[in-house]
Coordinates of C-alpha atoms in Angstrom, one line a residue:
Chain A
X251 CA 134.4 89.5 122.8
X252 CA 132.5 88.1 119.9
X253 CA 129.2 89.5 119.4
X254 CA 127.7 86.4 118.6
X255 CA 129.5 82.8 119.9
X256 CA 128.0 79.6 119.2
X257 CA 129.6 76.4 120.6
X258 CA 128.6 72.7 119.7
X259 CA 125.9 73.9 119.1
X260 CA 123.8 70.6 118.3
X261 CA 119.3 70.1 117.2
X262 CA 117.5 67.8 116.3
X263 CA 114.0 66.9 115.6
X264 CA 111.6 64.7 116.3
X265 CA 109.9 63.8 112.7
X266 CA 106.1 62.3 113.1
X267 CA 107.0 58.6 113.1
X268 CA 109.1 59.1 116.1
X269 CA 112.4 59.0 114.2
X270 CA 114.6 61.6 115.9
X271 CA 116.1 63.9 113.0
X272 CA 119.5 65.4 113.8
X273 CA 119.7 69.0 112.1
X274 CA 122.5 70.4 113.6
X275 CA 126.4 69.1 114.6
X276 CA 128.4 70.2 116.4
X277 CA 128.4 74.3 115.1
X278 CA 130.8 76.4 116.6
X279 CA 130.6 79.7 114.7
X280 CA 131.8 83.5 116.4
X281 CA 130.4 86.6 114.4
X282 CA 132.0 89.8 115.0
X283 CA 130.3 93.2 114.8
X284 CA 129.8 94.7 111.4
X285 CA 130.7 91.6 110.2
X286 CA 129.3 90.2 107.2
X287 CA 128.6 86.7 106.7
X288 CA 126.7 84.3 104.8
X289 CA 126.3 80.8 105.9
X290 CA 126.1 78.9 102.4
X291 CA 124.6 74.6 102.0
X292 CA 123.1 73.0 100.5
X293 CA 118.6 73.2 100.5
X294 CA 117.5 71.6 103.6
X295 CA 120.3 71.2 105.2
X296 CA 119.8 72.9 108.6
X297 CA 121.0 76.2 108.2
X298 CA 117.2 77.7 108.8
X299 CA 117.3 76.0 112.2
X300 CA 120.6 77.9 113.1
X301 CA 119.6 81.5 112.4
X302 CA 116.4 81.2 114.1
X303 CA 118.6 79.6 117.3
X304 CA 120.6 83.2 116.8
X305 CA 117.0 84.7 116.3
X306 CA 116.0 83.5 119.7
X307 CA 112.8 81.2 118.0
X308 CA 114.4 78.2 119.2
X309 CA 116.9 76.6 121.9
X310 CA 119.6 74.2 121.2
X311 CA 119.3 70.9 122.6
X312 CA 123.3 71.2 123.6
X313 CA 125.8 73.8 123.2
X314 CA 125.8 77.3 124.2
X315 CA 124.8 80.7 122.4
X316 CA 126.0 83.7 123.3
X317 CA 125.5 87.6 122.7
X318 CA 127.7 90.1 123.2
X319 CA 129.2 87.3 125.8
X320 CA 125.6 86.9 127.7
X321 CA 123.7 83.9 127.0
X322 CA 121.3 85.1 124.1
X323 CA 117.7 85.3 125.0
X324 CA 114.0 85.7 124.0
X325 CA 113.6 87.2 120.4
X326 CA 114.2 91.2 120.7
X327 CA 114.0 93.9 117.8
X328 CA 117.6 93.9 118.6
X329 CA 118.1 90.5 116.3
X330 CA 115.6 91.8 113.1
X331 CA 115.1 89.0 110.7
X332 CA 113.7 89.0 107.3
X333 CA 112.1 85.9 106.8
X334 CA 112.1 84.0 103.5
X335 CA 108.4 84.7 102.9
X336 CA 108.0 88.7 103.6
X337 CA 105.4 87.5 106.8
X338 CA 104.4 91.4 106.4
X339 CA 101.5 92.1 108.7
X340 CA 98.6 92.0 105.7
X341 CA 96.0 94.2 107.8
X342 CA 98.5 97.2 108.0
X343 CA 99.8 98.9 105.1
X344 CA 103.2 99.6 104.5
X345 CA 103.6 102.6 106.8
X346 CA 101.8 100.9 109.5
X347 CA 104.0 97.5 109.0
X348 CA 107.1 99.6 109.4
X349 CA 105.8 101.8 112.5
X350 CA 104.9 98.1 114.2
X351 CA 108.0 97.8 115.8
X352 CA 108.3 101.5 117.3
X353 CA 105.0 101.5 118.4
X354 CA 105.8 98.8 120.6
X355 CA 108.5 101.4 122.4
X356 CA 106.7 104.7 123.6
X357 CA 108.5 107.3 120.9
X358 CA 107.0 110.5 120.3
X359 CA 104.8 110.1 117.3
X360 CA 106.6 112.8 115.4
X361 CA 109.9 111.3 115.5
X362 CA 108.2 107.6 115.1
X363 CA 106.7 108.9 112.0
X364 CA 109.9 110.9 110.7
X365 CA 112.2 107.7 111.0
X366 CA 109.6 105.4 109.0
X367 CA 109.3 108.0 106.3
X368 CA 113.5 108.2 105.9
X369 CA 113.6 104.2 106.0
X370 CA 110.3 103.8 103.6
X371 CA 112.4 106.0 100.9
X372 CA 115.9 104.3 101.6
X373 CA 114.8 101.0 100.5
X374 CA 112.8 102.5 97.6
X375 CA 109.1 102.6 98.8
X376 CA 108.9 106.4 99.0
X377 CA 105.1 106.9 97.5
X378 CA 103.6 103.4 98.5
X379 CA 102.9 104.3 102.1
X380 CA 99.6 103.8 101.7
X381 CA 99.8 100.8 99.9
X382 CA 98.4 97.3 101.8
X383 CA 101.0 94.3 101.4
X384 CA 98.6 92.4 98.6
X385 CA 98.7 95.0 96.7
X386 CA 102.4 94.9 96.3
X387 CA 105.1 92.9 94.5
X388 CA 107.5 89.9 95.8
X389 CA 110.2 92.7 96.2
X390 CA 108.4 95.5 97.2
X391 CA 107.1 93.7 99.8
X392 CA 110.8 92.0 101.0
X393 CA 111.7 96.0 101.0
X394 CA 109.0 96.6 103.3
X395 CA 109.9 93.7 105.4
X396 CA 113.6 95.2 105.7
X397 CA 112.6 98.7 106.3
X398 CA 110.1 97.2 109.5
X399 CA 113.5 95.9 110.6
X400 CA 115.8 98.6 109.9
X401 CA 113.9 101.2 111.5
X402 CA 114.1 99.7 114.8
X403 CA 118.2 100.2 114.6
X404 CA 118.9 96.6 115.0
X405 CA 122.4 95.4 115.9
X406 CA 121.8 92.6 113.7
X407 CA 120.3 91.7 110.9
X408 CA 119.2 87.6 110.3
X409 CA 118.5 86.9 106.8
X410 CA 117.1 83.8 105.8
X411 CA 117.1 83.6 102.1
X412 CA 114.8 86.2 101.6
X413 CA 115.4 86.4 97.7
X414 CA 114.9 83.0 97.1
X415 CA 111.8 83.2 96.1
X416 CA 112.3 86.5 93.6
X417 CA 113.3 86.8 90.0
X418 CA 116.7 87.6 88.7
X419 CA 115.9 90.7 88.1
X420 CA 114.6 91.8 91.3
X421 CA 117.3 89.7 93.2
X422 CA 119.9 91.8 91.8
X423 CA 117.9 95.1 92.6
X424 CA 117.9 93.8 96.1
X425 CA 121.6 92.9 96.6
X426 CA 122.2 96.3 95.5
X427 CA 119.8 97.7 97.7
X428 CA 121.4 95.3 100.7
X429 CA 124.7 96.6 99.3
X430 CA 123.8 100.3 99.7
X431 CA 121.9 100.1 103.0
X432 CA 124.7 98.6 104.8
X433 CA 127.5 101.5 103.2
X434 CA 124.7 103.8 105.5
X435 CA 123.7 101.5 108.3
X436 CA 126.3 99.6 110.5
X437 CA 124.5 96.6 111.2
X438 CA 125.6 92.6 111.0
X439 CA 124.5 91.0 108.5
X440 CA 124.1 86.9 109.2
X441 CA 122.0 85.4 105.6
X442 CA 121.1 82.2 105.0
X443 CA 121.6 81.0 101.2
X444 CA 121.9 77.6 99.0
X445 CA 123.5 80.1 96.3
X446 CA 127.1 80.4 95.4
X447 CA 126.5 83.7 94.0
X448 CA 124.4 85.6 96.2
X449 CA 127.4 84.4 99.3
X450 CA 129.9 86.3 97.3
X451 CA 128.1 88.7 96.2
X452 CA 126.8 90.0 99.8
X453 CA 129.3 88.2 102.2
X454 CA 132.3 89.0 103.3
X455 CA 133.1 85.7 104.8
X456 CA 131.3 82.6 103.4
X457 CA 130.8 80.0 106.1
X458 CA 130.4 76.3 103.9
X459 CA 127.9 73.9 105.4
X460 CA 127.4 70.2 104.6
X461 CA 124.2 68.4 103.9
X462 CA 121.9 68.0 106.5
X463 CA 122.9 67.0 109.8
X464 CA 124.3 70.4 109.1
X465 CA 128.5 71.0 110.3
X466 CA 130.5 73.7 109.0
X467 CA 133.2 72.2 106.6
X468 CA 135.4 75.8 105.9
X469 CA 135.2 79.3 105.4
X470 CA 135.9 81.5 102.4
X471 CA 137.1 85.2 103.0
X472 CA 135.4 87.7 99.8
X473 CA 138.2 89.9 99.2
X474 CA 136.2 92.5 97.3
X475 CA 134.7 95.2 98.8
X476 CA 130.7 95.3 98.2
X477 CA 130.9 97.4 95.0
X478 CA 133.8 95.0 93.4
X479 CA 131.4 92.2 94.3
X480 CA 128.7 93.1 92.3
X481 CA 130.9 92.4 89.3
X482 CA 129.4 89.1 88.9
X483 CA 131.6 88.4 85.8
X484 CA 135.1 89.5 86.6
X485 CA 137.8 86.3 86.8
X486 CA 138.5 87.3 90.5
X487 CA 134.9 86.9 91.6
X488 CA 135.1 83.4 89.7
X489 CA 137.9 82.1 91.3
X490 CA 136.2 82.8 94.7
X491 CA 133.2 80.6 93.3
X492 CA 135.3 77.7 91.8
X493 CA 136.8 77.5 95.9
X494 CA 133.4 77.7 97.6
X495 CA 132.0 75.1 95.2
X496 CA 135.6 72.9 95.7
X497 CA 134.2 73.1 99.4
X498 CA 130.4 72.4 99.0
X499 CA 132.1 69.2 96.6
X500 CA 129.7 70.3 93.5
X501 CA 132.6 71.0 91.3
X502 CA 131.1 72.1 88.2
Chain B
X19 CA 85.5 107.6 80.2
X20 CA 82.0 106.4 79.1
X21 CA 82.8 103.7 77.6
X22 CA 84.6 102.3 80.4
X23 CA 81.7 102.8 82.0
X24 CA 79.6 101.1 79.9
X25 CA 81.9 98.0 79.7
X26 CA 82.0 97.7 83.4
X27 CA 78.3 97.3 83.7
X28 CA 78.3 95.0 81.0
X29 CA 80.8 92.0 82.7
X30 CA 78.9 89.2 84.1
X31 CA 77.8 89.3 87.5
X32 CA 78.2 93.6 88.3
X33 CA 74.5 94.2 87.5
X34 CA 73.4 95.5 90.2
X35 CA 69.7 94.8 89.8
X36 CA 70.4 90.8 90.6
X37 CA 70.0 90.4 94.3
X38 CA 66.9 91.9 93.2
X39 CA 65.5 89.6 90.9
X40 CA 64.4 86.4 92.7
X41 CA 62.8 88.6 95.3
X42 CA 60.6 90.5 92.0
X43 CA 60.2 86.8 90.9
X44 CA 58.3 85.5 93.9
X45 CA 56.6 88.7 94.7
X46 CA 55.1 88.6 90.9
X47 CA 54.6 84.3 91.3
X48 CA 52.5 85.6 94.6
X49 CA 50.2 88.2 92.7
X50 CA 49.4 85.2 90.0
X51 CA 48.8 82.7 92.7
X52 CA 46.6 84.7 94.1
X53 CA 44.8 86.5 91.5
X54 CA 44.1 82.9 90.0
X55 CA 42.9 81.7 92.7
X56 CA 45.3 78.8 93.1
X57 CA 45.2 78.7 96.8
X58 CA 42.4 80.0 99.4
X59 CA 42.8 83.0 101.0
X60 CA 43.5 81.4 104.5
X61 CA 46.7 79.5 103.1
X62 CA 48.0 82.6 101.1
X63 CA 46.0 85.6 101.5
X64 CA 46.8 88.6 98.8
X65 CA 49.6 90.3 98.2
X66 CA 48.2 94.0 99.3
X67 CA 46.2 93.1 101.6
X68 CA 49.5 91.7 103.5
X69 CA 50.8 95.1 102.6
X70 CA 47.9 97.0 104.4
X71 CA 48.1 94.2 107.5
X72 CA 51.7 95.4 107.5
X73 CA 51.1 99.1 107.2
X74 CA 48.5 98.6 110.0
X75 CA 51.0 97.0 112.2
X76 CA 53.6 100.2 111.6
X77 CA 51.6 103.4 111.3
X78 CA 51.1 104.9 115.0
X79 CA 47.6 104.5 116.3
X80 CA 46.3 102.2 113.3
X81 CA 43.1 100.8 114.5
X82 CA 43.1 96.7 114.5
X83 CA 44.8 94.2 116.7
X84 CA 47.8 94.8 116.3
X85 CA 47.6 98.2 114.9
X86 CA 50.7 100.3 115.5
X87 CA 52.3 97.4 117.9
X88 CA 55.2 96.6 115.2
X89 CA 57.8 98.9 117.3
X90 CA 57.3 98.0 120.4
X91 CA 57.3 94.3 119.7
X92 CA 60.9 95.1 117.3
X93 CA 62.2 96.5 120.7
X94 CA 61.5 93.8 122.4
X95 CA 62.6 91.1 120.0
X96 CA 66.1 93.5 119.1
X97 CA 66.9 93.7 122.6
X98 CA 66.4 90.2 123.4
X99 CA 68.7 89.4 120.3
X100 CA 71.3 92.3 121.5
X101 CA 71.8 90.6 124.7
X102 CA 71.3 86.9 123.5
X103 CA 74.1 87.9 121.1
X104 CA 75.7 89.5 123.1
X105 CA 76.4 87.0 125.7
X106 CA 77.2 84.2 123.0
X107 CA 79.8 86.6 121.3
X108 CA 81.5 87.6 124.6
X109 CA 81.4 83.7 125.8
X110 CA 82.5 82.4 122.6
X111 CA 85.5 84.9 121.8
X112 CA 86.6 85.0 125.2
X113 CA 86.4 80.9 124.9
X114 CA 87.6 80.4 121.7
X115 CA 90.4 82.7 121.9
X116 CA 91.4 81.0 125.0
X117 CA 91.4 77.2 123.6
X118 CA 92.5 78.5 119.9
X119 CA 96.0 79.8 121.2
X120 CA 96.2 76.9 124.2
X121 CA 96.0 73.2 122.8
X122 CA 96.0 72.1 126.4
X123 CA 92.8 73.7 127.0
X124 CA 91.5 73.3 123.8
X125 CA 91.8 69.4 124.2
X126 CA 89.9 69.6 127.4
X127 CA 86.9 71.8 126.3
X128 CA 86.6 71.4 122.8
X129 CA 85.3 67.9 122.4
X130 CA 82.7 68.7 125.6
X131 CA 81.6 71.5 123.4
X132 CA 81.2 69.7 120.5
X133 CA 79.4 67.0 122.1
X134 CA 76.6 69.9 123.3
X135 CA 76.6 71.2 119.8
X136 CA 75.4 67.9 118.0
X137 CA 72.2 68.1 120.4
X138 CA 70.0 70.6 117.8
X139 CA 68.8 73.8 119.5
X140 CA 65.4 73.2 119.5
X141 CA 66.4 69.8 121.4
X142 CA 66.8 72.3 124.7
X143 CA 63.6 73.6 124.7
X144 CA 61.9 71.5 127.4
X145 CA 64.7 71.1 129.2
X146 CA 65.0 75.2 129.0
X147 CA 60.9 75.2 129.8
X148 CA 61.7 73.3 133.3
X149 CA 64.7 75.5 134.3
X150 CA 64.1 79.1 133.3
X151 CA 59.7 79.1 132.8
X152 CA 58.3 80.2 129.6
X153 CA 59.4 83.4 128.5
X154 CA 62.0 85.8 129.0
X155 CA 65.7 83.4 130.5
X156 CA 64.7 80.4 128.6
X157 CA 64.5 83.1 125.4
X158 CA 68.1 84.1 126.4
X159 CA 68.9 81.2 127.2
X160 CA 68.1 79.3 123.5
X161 CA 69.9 82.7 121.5
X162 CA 73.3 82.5 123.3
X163 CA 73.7 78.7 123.6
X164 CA 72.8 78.2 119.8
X165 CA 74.6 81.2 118.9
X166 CA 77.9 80.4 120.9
X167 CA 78.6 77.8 118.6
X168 CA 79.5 78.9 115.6
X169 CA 81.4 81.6 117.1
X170 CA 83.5 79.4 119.4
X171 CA 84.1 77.3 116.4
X172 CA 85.4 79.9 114.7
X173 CA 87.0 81.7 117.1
X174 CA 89.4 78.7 117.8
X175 CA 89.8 77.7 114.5
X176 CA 91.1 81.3 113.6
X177 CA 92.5 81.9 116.6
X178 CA 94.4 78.6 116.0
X179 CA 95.6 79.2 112.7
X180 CA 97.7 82.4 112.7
X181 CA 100.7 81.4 111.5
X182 CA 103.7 80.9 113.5
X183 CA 105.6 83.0 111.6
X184 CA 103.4 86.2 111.8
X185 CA 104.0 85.6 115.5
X186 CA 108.0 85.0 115.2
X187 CA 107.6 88.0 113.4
X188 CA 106.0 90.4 116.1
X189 CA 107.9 89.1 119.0
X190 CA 110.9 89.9 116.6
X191 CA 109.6 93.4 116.7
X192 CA 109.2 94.0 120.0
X193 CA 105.5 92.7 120.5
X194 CA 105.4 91.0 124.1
X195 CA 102.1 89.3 125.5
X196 CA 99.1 91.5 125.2
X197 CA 100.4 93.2 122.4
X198 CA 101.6 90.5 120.5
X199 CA 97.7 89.8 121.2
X200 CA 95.9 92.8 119.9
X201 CA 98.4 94.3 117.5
X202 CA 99.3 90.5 115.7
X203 CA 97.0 87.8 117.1
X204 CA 93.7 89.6 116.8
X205 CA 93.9 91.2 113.8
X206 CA 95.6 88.0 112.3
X207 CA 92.4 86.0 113.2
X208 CA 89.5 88.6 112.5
X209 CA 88.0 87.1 109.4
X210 CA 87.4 84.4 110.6
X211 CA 86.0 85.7 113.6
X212 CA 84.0 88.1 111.9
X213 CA 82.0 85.4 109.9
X214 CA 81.8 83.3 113.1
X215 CA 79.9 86.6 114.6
X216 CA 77.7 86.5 111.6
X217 CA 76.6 83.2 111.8
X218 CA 76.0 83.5 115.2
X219 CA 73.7 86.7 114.9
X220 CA 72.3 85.0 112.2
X221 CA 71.3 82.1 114.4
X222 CA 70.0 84.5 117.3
X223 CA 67.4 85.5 115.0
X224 CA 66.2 81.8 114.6
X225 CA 66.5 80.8 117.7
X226 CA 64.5 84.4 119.0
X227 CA 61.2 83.4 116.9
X228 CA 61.6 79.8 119.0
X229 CA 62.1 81.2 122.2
X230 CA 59.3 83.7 122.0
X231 CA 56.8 81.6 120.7
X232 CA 56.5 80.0 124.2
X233 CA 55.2 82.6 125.7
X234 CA 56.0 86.3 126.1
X235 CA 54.4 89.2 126.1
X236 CA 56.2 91.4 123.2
X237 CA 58.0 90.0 120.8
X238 CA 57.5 89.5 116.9
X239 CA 57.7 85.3 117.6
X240 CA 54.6 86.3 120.0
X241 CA 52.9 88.1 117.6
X242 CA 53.3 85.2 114.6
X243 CA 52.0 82.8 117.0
X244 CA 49.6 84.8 118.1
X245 CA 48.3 85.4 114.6
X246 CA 48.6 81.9 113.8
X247 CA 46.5 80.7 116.4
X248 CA 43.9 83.3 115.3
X249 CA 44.5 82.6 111.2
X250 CA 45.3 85.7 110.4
X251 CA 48.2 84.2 107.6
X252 CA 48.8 87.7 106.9
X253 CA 50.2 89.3 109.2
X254 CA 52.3 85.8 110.0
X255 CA 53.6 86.9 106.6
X256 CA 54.5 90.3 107.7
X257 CA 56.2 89.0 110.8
X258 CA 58.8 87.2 108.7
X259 CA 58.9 89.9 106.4
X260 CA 60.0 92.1 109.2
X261 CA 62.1 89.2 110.7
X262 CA 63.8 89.0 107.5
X263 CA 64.3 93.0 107.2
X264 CA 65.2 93.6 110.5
X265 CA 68.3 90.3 110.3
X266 CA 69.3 91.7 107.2
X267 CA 70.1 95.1 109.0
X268 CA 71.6 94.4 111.9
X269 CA 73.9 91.4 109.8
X270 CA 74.3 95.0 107.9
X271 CA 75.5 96.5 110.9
X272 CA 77.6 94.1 112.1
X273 CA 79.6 93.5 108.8
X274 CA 79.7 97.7 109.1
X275 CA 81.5 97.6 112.6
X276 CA 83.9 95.0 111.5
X277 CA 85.0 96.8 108.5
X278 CA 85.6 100.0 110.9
X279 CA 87.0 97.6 113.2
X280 CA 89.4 96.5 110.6
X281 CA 89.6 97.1 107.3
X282 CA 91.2 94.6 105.7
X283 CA 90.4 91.9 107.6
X284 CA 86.8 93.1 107.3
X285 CA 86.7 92.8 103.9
X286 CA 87.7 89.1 103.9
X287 CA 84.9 88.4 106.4
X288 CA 82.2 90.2 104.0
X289 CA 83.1 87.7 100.6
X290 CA 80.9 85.0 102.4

């Protein structure tokens, strides 16, 4: 049993002038637990519209989606995602964003305040507890956003190109960070990119998507392991790149 | 240490003697008016003895007219704000919070509403006269309907505007229904709520002087009309004054309980 199964699944959307937009084909995609995957096209192209499906956000207009073999339902701490903006709660400060979620679930308050204080230091935020979201950086903020996930234990984790909008700098520090949280954490990992790059660099299978109404047009396995991956300029980690790109057709 | 000090009192605009200034300004254009005679006593009588007409009014068992009525009449005209406000804020959040998160509803009432908020306030006085008498209800009645409106407005507009995502986000983390409510909606939206509540308080002040210069027995509105009618300009003077003191603290007040309320979102709703 898969733990996530999607089959034809198909979306589209109805665009102001009437005109019905399809976004999605035809997807049939099955992630396994612990799995690692990135789901790699081109800007626009639909891919957004297929993690929040997983998310629960949204329902397909045909086609099934299913969890762990049940049909998936409502949005559930379960299925965290990290949104491409951090969408941190701006009212709360960063120990107060990450105890959101387990305040929801009657937890004692010692243990509720034990587990945000281990995940606030795993993803590097460890003296900043106090600190409101405006008052932090694009990354330190995304960390937040992952450690309000992470503490809840989720079975998966949705990404949806959460670094795009970073520097190279602090992208980097966050793949590592991704890199090292998941050596600790089993969790899935589902991320949504437009970069050839980041896919290899976090994924362990690349799923290839076309332009926008979105199908899936192959799959690349990563044969490193996530410390071999970070070796953006080894010839093995280029070859990998040159066959993704062959696929997405912007040979370069 | 000092002289970080020193340049932070210099940069524009941190002075903190400026809210002061155009108050000094008219207070000293009032003495020269005055004290040159540019305008007889009954149109604008003299600074001090406003003052003493004012001290008069406060100090316990002053003799005069109104000698040592100011804080009973303040009672009066602070509780009939309270509960004007009071019934407008409850209305309008409960309302506006209701159409802002419910397009179906808000298409129904909104456009009514709107429609009863381009007729003026003052435009429901007679009508007001015929249904509740002079007096108290038709007092109440002018300070929540006027002030209703500008918190409904805002309400729903806030209300309306929290993004998607901020909710995606909550239900994500295990908010359902009322708490995706109170621990994402509400706080989400409490700026703008927060300067909707100071409008309308605002407003209740305004619409209090209206309502009570039809006819009641306490009431600062009562005792500027009464004052007129007898042309005593001063202590019409010290009834604003006191209006003007006594709005200032309670808008005070308010912007106080938001920023306990919420902290963040308070300080948002205190730029305006």
């Amino acid at each position: 049993m898969h733990l996530i199964q999607a089959e034809n699944l198909r979306k589209s959307y109805t665009a102001a002038d009437g005109n019905v937009l399809p976004v999605l084909q035809d997807i049939s995609l099955a992630i396994d637990q612990n799995d690692s995957v990135a789901l790699l096209g081109p800007s626009g192209c639909g891919k957004t519209t297929l993690l929040h499906l997983m998310a629960g956000f949204l329902q397909p207009d045909q086609g099934r989606l299913y969890y762990k073999g049940k049909p998936l339902g409502e949005p559930s701490p379960k299925t965290g995602v990290l949104f491409q903006s951090p969408t941190l709660f701006d009212w709360l400060n960063v120990e107060d964003n990450v105890a959101f979620g387990l305040k929801q679930v009657s937890l004692p308050k010692a243990r509720r305040q034990e587990r945000c204080a281990d995940l606030i230091r795993r993803v590097g935020l460890a003296g900043f507890e106090k600190a409101y979201p405006a008052e932090l950086s694009g990354g330190m903020q995304q960390r937040a956003a992952l450690a309000r996930i992470l503490v809840l234990e989720p079975e998966v984790l949705l990404l949806d190109e959460p670094f795009g909008a970073l520097d190279a700098m602090t992208r980097r520090s966050m793949h590592k960070l991704l890199i090292e949280l998941r050596r600790d954490i089993a969790v899935t990992t589902v991320f949504i990119t437009h970069d050839v790059e980041e896919a290899v660099i976090l994924a362990e299978r690349v799923v290839i998507f076309s332009q926008r109404p979105a199908q899936i047009v192959g799959e690349v396995r990563v044969p490193f392991t996530p410390e071999e991956s970070l070796d953006v300029d080894s010839h093995a980690f280029a070859d990998i790149k040159h066959q993704i790109r062959t696929l997405l057709e912007l040979k370069d | 240490m000092r002289n970080n000090k020193r340049k932070h009192q210099r940069e524009p605009g941190k002075n903190p003697g400026l809210p002061y200034l155009l108050p000094v300004l008219l207070l000293l254009l009032w003495f020269l008016a005055t004290y040159f005679r540019l305008l007889p006593a009954y149109l604008l009588p003299k600074p001090l003895d406003t003052l003493r007409s004012l001290i008069r009014f406060a100090a316990p068992g002053a003799a005069g007219p109104y000698g040592g009525t100011l804080w009973i009449h303040l009672w009066h005209s602070l509780g009939r704000v309270g509960r004007g406000f009071g019934l407008a804020a409850g209305s309008g959040l409960l309302l506006g919070y209701l159409c802002g998160r419910r397009p179906g509803l808000n298409r129904t009432v909104g456009p009514f509403v709107h429609l009863i908020r381009a007729v003026p306030g003052i435009g429901w006085l007679p009508l007001a006269i015929v249904w509740f008498g002079v007096g108290e209800k038709n007092t109440l009645f002018l300070i929540s309907l006027a002030a209703f409106f500008p918190i409904f407005t805002n309400t729903v507009h806030s209300a309306g505007s929290v993004s998607q995502q901020l909710i995606l986000a909550g239900q994500m983390l295990g908010a359902k229904k009322t708490a995706l409510f109170t621990s994402v909606i509400l706080p989400a939206s409490f700026a703008g709520v927060a300067v909707g509540l100071r409008l309308g308080l605002g407003i209740a002040w305004a619409y209090l002087v209206l309502g009570e210069m039809t006819g009641v027995n306490y009431g600062l509105g009562a005792v500027m009309t009464d004052a007129r009618m007898l042309g005593n300009t001063a202590m019409v003077i010290v009834c604003i004054a006191v209006i003007a003191i006594a709005a200032k603290l309670t808008d005070s007040l308010l912007l106080l309980a938001c920023r306990f309320a919420a902290p963040m979102g308070g300080k948002k709703a205190g730029q305006s």
